[in-house]
Structures are given as C-alpha cells and as structure tokens.
mmCIF file of C-alpha atoms in Angstrom:
data_model
loop_
_atom_site.group_PDB
_atom_site.id
_atom_site.type_symbol
_atom_site.label_atom_id
_atom_site.label_comp_id
_atom_site.label_asym_id
_atom_site.label_seq_id
_atom_site.Cartn_x
_atom_site.Cartn_y
_atom_site.Cartn_z
ATOM 1 C CA MET A 19 28.576 -6.162 -26.111
ATOM 2 C CA GLY A 20 29.439 -3.018 -24.151
ATOM 3 C CA ASN A 21 26.083 -1.477 -25.020
ATOM 4 C CA VAL A 22 24.203 -4.550 -23.710
ATOM 5 C CA HIS A 23 26.292 -4.566 -20.540
ATOM 6 C CA SER A 24 25.560 -0.865 -20.014
ATOM 7 C CA ARG A 25 21.800 -1.403 -20.472
ATOM 8 C CA GLN A 26 21.877 -4.381 -18.095
ATOM 9 C CA TYR A 27 23.651 -2.235 -15.513
ATOM 10 C CA ASN A 28 21.108 0.578 -15.898
ATOM 11 C CA CYS A 29 18.155 -1.806 -15.550
ATOM 12 C CA LEU A 30 19.714 -3.437 -12.488
ATOM 13 C CA ALA A 31 20.385 -0.043 -10.916
ATOM 14 C CA GLN A 32 16.741 0.927 -11.477
ATOM 15 C CA LEU A 33 15.540 -2.421 -10.143
ATOM 16 C CA PHE A 34 17.586 -2.191 -6.940
ATOM 17 C CA SER A 35 16.584 1.424 -6.311
ATOM 18 C CA LEU A 36 12.868 0.833 -6.931
ATOM 19 C CA TYR A 37 10.714 0.985 -3.805
ATOM 20 C CA CYS A 38 6.985 1.180 -3.283
ATOM 21 C CA ASP A 39 6.278 4.469 -1.550
ATOM 22 C CA GLU A 40 3.418 5.051 0.878
ATOM 23 C CA THR A 41 1.400 7.139 -1.571
ATOM 24 C CA GLY A 42 1.767 5.124 -4.762
ATOM 25 C CA SER A 43 -0.219 2.198 -6.038
ATOM 26 C CA VAL A 44 1.172 -1.186 -5.065
ATOM 27 C CA ARG A 45 -0.002 -2.602 -8.397
ATOM 28 C CA GLU A 46 1.957 0.039 -10.324
ATOM 29 C CA TYR A 47 5.052 -0.652 -8.239
ATOM 30 C CA ILE A 48 4.930 -4.401 -8.908
ATOM 31 C CA LEU A 49 4.291 -3.838 -12.622
ATOM 32 C CA LYS A 50 7.302 -1.481 -12.841
ATOM 33 C CA LEU A 51 9.442 -4.090 -11.129
ATOM 34 C CA SER A 52 8.150 -6.764 -13.503
ATOM 35 C CA LYS A 53 8.869 -4.593 -16.551
ATOM 36 C CA LEU A 54 12.468 -4.076 -15.420
ATOM 37 C CA VAL A 55 12.918 -7.835 -14.961
ATOM 38 C CA ILE A 56 11.482 -8.473 -18.446
ATOM 39 C CA ASN A 57 13.861 -5.865 -19.894
ATOM 40 C CA LEU A 58 16.763 -7.619 -18.172
ATOM 41 C CA ARG A 59 15.654 -10.964 -19.586
ATOM 42 C CA ASP A 60 15.525 -9.439 -23.066
ATOM 43 C CA LEU A 61 19.122 -8.321 -22.497
ATOM 44 C CA GLY A 62 20.194 -11.843 -21.563
ATOM 45 C CA PHE A 63 20.243 -11.313 -17.781
ATOM 46 C CA THR A 64 17.856 -13.784 -16.178
ATOM 47 C CA ILE A 65 16.153 -13.147 -12.870
ATOM 48 C CA GLU A 66 13.899 -15.956 -11.708
ATOM 49 C CA ASP A 67 10.248 -15.212 -10.935
ATOM 50 C CA GLU A 68 10.715 -16.346 -7.335
ATOM 51 C CA LEU A 69 13.465 -13.769 -6.799
ATOM 52 C CA MET A 70 11.309 -11.081 -8.396
ATOM 53 C CA VAL A 71 8.467 -11.852 -5.965
ATOM 54 C CA HIS A 72 10.905 -11.821 -3.012
ATOM 55 C CA MET A 73 12.223 -8.423 -4.118
ATOM 56 C CA ALA A 74 8.735 -7.005 -4.558
ATOM 57 C CA VAL A 75 7.635 -8.128 -1.088
ATOM 58 C CA ALA A 76 10.850 -6.971 0.591
ATOM 59 C CA LYS A 77 10.486 -3.446 -0.794
ATOM 60 C CA LEU A 78 6.870 -2.923 0.222
ATOM 61 C CA PRO A 79 6.273 -0.082 2.726
ATOM 62 C CA SER A 80 5.803 -0.778 6.433
ATOM 63 C CA LYS A 81 2.007 -0.680 6.170
ATOM 64 C CA PHE A 82 2.354 -4.116 4.510
ATOM 65 C CA ASP A 83 4.356 -5.653 7.382
ATOM 66 C CA ILE A 84 1.636 -8.209 8.162
ATOM 67 C CA LEU A 85 1.605 -9.293 4.529
ATOM 68 C CA LYS A 86 5.403 -9.619 4.623
ATOM 69 C CA VAL A 87 5.222 -11.878 7.670
ATOM 70 C CA ASN A 88 2.508 -14.004 6.062
ATOM 71 C CA TYR A 89 4.583 -14.330 2.906
ATOM 72 C CA SER A 90 7.761 -15.303 4.721
ATOM 73 C CA THR A 91 6.065 -17.886 6.957
ATOM 74 C CA GLN A 92 4.022 -19.665 4.276
ATOM 75 C CA GLY A 93 5.505 -22.790 2.813
ATOM 76 C CA ARG A 94 4.294 -22.159 -0.715
ATOM 77 C CA LYS A 95 5.534 -19.818 -3.412
ATOM 78 C CA TRP A 96 3.475 -16.945 -4.771
ATOM 79 C CA ASP A 97 3.542 -16.048 -8.446
ATOM 80 C CA LEU A 98 3.471 -12.457 -9.636
ATOM 81 C CA ASN A 99 -0.271 -12.353 -10.366
ATOM 82 C CA GLU A 100 -1.075 -13.804 -6.955
ATOM 83 C CA LEU A 101 1.198 -11.243 -5.305
ATOM 84 C CA ILE A 102 -0.533 -8.395 -7.150
ATOM 85 C CA ASN A 103 -3.988 -9.672 -6.144
ATOM 86 C CA ILE A 104 -2.988 -10.118 -2.496
ATOM 87 C CA CYS A 105 -1.273 -6.719 -2.293
ATOM 88 C CA VAL A 106 -4.139 -4.859 -3.977
ATOM 89 C CA ALA A 107 -6.682 -6.520 -1.653
ATOM 90 C CA ASP A 108 -4.536 -5.619 1.356
ATOM 91 C CA GLU A 109 -4.125 -2.053 0.084
ATOM 92 C CA GLU A 110 -7.918 -1.718 -0.266
ATOM 93 C CA ARG A 111 -8.413 -3.131 3.235
ATOM 94 C CA LEU A 112 -5.912 -0.612 4.610
ATOM 95 C CA LYS A 113 -7.674 2.268 2.843
ATOM 96 C CA GLU A 114 -11.058 1.175 4.205
ATOM 97 C CA SER A 115 -9.773 0.828 7.758
ATOM 98 C CA LYS A 116 -8.094 4.243 7.489
ATOM 99 C CA ALA A 117 -11.375 5.783 6.290
ATOM 100 C CA GLU A 118 -13.297 4.089 9.112
ATOM 101 C CA TYR A 119 -10.772 5.388 11.629
ATOM 102 C CA ALA A 120 -11.079 8.904 10.181
ATOM 103 C CA ASN A 121 -14.887 8.732 10.376
ATOM 104 C CA LEU A 122 -14.685 7.514 13.956
ATOM 105 C CA ALA A 123 -12.351 10.370 14.874
ATOM 106 C CA VAL A 124 -14.656 12.947 13.250
ATOM 107 C CA HIS A 125 -17.690 11.426 14.945
ATOM 108 C CA LYS A 126 -16.034 11.500 18.370
ATOM 109 C CA SER A 127 -14.845 15.066 17.791
ATOM 110 C CA SER A 128 -18.326 16.257 16.746
ATOM 111 C CA ARG A 129 -19.932 14.573 19.748
ATOM 112 C CA LYS A 130 -17.386 16.132 22.106
ATOM 113 C CA ASN A 131 -17.974 19.620 20.622
ATOM 114 C CA PHE A 132 -21.740 19.168 20.919
ATOM 115 C CA LYS A 133 -21.456 18.280 24.616
ATOM 116 C CA LYS A 134 -19.079 21.197 25.265
ATOM 117 C CA ASN A 135 -21.338 23.689 23.461
ATOM 118 C CA PHE A 136 -24.426 22.293 25.179
ATOM 119 C CA LYS A 137 -22.846 22.865 28.579
ATOM 120 C CA LYS A 138 -21.971 26.439 27.621
ATOM 121 C CA GLY A 139 -25.638 27.105 26.800
ATOM 122 C CA LYS A 140 -25.136 27.431 23.064
ATOM 123 C CA PHE A 141 -27.945 24.940 22.527
ATOM 124 C CA MET A 142 -31.312 25.395 24.133
ATOM 125 C CA LYS A 143 -31.972 22.621 26.652
ATOM 126 C CA SER A 144 -35.706 22.650 26.026
ATOM 127 C CA GLY A 145 -35.358 22.127 22.283
ATOM 128 C CA PRO A 146 -35.760 24.541 19.409
ATOM 129 C CA VAL A 147 -38.080 27.477 19.647
ATOM 130 C CA LEU A 148 -40.829 27.124 17.070
ATOM 131 C CA PRO A 149 -42.656 30.155 15.657
ATOM 132 C CA HIS A 150 -46.240 30.606 16.892
#
C-alpha cells in the first residue's frame, strides 16, 4: 500500500508541476499530462477527463490567452482530442502570424535601408551602367 501511495504522490507532484513552456509543442504537453492521469488511474487515483482538460488549458502559456477565454466562456465541454486539435491549430496560426510579422519587419527594414542608401548616392539614380 505504501508503495502505491508513494507512486500516486510522485505522479501528482509531476502533474501539478507540469506546464507548457513557450518553446515546446502543445501536443506533447497535453500528451504528457494525459499519460500522468492514466498512470494515476492505474494506481487507483481517478481524475475525471473534464478536470484533466481544465488543468491542461489553465497551464497553457500566455500566447494561448484567447483560447483560454474561448474555453472558459463556451457552454460545452471539450474532450482531450478536441483540445489537442484546437491547441495545435492555434499553435500553427500563431507560428504563421509570427512568421508574417517577421517578414513584414524584414521587408520594412530593407525598404528603409534602400531609401537611406539611395539618398546617400550609393545607388545610381539613372539606373545601372551597362557595358558598351
């Protein structure tokens, strides 16, 4: 009995200390959380699926704040697979918007440097000189 209690305690400690960091995969985080809950169930400590989903959402990083608000304001319950699909789609959307923002910043920077160099005479105003 003491061995089971000790393993339950260790799984619970891991579960409560598990957070999704900004650099990791949200899918991997949710699967780790799910595995810990399954281990607890195997040890006779039941955690309902609804609580597992609440825990997973609550421990998402701040970049998922909109998803958290949507989850908390909806009247229906999400299951684990639905949560994974929604989080992965949101993660992909965030990556795409970050890449678009980076491209926009590079584009604006390149355009600014071109104008600055053009004004300094580093580019010929009449166009390139072609060999005769």
